[in-house]
Tab-separated table of C-alpha atoms in Angstrom:
chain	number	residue	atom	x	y	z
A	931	UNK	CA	61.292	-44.836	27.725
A	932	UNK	CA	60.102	-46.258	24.768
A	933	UNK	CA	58.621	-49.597	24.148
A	934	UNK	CA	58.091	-51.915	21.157
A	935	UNK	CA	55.490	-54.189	21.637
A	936	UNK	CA	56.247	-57.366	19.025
A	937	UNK	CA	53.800	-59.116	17.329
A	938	UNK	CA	52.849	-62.565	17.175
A	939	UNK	CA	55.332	-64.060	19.983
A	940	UNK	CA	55.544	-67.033	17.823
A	941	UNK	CA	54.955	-67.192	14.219
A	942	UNK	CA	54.359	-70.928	13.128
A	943	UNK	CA	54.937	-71.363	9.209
A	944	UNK	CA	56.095	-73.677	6.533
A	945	UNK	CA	59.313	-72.912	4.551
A	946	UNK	CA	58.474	-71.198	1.394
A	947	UNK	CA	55.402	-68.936	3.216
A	948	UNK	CA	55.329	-65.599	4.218
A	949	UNK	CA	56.440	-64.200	7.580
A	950	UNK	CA	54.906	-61.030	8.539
A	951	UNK	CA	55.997	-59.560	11.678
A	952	UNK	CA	54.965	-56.882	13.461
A	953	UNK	CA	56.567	-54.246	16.024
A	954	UNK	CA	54.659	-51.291	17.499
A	955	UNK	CA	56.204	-48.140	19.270
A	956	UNK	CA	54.432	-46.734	22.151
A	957	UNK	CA	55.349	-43.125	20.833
A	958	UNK	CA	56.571	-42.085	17.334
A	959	UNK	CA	60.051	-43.180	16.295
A	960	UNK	CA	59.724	-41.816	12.972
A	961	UNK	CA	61.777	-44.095	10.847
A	962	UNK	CA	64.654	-45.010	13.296
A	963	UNK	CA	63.611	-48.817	13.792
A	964	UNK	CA	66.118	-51.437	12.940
A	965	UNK	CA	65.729	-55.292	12.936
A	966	UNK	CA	67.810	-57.957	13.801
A	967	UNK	CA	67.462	-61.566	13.299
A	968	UNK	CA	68.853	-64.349	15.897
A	969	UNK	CA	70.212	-67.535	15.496
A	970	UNK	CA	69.633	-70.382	18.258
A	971	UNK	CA	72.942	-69.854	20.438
A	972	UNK	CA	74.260	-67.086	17.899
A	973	UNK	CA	74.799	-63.690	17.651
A	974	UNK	CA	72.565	-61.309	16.333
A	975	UNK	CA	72.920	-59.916	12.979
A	976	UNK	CA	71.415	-56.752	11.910
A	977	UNK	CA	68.844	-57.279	9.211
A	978	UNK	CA	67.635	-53.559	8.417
A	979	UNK	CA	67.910	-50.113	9.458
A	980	UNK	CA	66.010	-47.101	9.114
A	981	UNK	CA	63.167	-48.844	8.972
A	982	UNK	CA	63.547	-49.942	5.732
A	983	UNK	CA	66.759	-50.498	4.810
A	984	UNK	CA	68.647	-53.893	3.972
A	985	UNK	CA	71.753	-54.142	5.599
A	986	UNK	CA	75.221	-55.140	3.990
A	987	UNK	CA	74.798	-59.232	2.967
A	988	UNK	CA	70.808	-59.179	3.774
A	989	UNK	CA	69.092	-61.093	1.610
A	990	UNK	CA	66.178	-59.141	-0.553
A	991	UNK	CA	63.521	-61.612	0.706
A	992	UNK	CA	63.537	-59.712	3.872
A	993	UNK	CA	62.005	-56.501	4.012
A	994	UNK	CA	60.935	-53.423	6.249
A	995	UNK	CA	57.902	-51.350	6.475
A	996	UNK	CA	56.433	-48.392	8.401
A	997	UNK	CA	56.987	-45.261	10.037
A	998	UNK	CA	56.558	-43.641	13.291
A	999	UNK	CA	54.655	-46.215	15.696
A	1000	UNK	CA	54.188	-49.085	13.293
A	1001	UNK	CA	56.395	-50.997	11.532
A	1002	UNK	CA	56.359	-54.339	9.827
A	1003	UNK	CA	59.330	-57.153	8.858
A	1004	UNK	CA	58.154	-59.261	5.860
A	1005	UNK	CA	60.250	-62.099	4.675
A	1006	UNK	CA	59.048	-63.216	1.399
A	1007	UNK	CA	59.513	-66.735	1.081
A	1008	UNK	CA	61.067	-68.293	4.502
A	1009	UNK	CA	64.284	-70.392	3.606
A	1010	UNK	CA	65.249	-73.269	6.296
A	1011	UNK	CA	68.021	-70.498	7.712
A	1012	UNK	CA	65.280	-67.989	8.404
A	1013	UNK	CA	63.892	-69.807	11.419
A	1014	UNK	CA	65.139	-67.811	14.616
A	1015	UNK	CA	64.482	-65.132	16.716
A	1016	UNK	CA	63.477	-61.743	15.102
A	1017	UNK	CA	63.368	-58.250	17.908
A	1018	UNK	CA	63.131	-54.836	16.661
A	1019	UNK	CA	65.035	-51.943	18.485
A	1020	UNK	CA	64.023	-47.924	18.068
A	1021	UNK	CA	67.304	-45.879	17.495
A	1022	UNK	CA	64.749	-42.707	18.201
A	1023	UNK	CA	65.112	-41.859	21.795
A	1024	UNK	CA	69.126	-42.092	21.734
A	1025	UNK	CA	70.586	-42.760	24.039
A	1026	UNK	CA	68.020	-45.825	25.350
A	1027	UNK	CA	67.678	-48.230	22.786
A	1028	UNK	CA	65.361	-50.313	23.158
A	1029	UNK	CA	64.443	-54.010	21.896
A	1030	UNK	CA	60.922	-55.647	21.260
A	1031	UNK	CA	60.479	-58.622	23.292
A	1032	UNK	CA	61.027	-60.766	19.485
A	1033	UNK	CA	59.561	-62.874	17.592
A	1034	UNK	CA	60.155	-66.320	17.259
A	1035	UNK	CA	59.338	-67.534	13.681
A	1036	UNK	CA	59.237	-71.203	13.828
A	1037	UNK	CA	59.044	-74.448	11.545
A	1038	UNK	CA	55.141	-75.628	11.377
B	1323	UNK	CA	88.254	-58.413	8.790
B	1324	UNK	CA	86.479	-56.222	11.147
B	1325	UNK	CA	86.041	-58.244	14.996
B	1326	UNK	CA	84.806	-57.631	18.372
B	1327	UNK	CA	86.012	-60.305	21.165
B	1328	UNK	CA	84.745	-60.084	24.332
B	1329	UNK	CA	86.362	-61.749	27.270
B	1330	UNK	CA	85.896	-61.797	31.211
B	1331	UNK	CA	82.554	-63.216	32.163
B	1332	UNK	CA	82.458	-66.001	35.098
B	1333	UNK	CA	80.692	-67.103	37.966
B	1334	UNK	CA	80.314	-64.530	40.928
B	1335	UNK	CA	78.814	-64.160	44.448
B	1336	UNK	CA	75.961	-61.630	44.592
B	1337	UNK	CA	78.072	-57.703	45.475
B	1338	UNK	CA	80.999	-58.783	43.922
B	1339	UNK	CA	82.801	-57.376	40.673
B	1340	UNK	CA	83.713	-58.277	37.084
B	1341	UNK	CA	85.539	-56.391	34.229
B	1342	UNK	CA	84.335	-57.188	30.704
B	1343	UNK	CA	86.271	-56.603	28.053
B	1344	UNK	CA	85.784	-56.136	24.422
B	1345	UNK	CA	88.708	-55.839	21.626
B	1346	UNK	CA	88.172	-54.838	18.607
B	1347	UNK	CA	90.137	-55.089	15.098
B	1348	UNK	CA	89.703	-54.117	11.410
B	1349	UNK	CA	88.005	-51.016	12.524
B	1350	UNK	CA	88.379	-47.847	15.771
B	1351	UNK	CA	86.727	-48.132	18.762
B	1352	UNK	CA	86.821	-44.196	19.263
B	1353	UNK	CA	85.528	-43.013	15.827
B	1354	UNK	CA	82.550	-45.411	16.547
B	1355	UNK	CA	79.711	-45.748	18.949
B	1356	UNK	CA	80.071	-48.746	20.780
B	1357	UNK	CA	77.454	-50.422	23.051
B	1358	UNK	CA	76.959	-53.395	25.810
B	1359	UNK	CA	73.958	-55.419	25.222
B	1360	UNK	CA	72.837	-58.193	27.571
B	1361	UNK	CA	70.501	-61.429	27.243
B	1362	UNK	CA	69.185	-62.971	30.196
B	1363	UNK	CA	68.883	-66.834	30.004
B	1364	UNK	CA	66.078	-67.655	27.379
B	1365	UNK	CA	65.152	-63.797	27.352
B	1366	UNK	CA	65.282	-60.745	25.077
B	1367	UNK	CA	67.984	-58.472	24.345
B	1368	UNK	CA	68.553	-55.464	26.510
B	1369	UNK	CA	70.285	-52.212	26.185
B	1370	UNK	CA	72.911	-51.518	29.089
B	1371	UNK	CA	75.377	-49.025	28.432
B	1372	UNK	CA	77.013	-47.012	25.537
B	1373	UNK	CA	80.251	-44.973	25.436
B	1374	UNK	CA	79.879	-42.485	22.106
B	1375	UNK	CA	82.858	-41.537	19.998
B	1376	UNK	CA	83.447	-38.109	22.155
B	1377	UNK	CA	83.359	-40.217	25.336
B	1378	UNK	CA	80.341	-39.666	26.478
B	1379	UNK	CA	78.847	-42.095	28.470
B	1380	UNK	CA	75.278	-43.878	29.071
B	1381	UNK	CA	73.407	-46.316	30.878
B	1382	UNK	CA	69.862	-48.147	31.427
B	1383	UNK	CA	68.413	-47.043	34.826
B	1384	UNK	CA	69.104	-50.790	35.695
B	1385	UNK	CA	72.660	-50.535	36.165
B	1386	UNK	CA	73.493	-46.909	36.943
B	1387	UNK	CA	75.625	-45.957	39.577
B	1388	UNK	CA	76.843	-49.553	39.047
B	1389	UNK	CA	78.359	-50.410	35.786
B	1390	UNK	CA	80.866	-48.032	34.347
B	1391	UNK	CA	81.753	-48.340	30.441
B	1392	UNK	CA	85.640	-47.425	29.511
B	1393	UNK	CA	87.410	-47.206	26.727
B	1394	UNK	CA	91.294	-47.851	26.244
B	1395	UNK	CA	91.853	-46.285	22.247
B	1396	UNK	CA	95.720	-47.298	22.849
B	1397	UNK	CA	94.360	-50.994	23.082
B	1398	UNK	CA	91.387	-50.214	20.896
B	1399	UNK	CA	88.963	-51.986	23.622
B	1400	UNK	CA	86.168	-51.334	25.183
B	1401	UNK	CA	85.573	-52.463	28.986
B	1402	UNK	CA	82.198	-52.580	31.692
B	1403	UNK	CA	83.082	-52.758	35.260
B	1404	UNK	CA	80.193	-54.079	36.819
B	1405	UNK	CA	80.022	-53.229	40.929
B	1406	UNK	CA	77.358	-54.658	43.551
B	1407	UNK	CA	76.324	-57.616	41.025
B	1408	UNK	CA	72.625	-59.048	41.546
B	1409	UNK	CA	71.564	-62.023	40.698
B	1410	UNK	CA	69.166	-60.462	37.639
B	1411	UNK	CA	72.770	-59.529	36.492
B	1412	UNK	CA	73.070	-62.490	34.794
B	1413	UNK	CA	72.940	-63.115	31.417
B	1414	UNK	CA	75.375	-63.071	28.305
B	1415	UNK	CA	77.175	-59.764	27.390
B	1416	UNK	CA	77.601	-58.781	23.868
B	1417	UNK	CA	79.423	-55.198	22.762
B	1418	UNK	CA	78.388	-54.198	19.127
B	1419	UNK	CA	79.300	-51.165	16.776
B	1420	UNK	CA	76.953	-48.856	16.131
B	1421	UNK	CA	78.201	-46.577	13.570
B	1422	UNK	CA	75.563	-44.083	13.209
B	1423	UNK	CA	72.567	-42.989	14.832
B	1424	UNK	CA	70.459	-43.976	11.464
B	1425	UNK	CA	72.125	-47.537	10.961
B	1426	UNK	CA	71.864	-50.141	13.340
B	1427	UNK	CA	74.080	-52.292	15.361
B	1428	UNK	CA	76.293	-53.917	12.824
B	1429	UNK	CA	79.296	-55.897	14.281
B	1430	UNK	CA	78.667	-57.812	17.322
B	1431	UNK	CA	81.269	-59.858	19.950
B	1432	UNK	CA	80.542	-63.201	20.736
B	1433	UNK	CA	79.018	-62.596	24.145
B	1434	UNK	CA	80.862	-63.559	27.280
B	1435	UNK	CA	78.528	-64.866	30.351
B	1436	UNK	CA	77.953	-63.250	33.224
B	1437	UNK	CA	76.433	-65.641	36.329
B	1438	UNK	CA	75.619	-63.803	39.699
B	1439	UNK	CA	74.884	-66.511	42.326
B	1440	UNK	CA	75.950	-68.158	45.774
């Protein structure tokens, strides 16, 4: 199995700074890391794919980085609505996907 | 407008059973992957089970040999029977779409709880 190990566990910033977020593989995953951002008592929403890839509706201050064990989620400029849970998942060992344990950006 | 509703969570004795559902519109069930993910109260997201387009089957060594995923294409839905709950069963149950390998989960239900206890 593969695990992500997240980095910080709880990211304490002001709106308008820079979140940089941080998800490491235990083995090579070349490029198949996605990220997902969660709401208090919502759904997640997928945020980007292949490691660096915006999904449909995301925003361009968020943004992806890395390949094979380290990978990085920058959001350029946090916006009130940007305070939640972040977890990465690995879509490299299929058919166990597995999450980071998250990141919880939060208002300073 | 593409949707995935889940539906039969509850309350239930530890060894008991529960069939969760998850109907989907604006899109097919079959030509997709589709997945079960759980969240334990105030925890992280966890993998649990995935039915590909073919109909093959998979699950997290957690729950094998005790949650089967189904699919029904005539009712487009998606189902996990869950046998011999535990109490680290619990948690809220979300199915997504996962359309590729190289994309990501993209559509997910609204989760339906799951509460294994006496």
């Amino acid at each position: 199995e593969i695990v992500l190990t997240q980095s910080p566990a709880t990211l304490s910033l002001s709106p308008g700074e820079r979140a940089t977020l941080s998800c490491r593989a235990s083995q090579s995953v070349s490029s198949y890391l996605a990220w997902y951002q969660q709401k208090p008592g919502q759904v997640p929403r997928l945020l980007i794919y292949h490691a660096s890839n915006r999904a449909t509706g995301i925003p361009a201050r968020f943004s992806g980085s890395g390949s094979g064990t380290d990978f990085t989620l920058t959001i350029s400029g946090l916006e009130p609505e940007d305070f939640a849970v972040y977890y990465c998942q690995q879509r490299s060992n299929w058919p166990s996907l597995t999450f980071g344990g998250g990141t919880k950006v939060e208002i300073k | 407008e593409v949707r995935l509703v889940e539906s039969g969570g509850g309350l239930i004795q530890p060894g008991g059973s529960l069939r969760l559902s998850c109907a989907a519109s604006g899109f097919t069930v079959s030509s997709n992957y589709m997945s079960w993910i759980r969240q334990a109260p105030g925890k992280g997201l966890e993998w649990v089970s995935v039915i590909y387009d073919g109909g093959r089957t998979y699950y997290a060594d957690s729950v094998k040999g005790r949650f089967t995923i189904l699919r029904d294409n005539s009712k487009n839905t998606v189902y996990l029977q869950m046998n011999s709950l535990r109490d680290e069963d619990t948690a809220v149950y979300y199915c997504a779409r996962d359309p590729t390998v190289g994309y990501g989960m993209d559509v997910w239900g609204q989760g339906t709880t799951v509460t294994v206890s006496s």
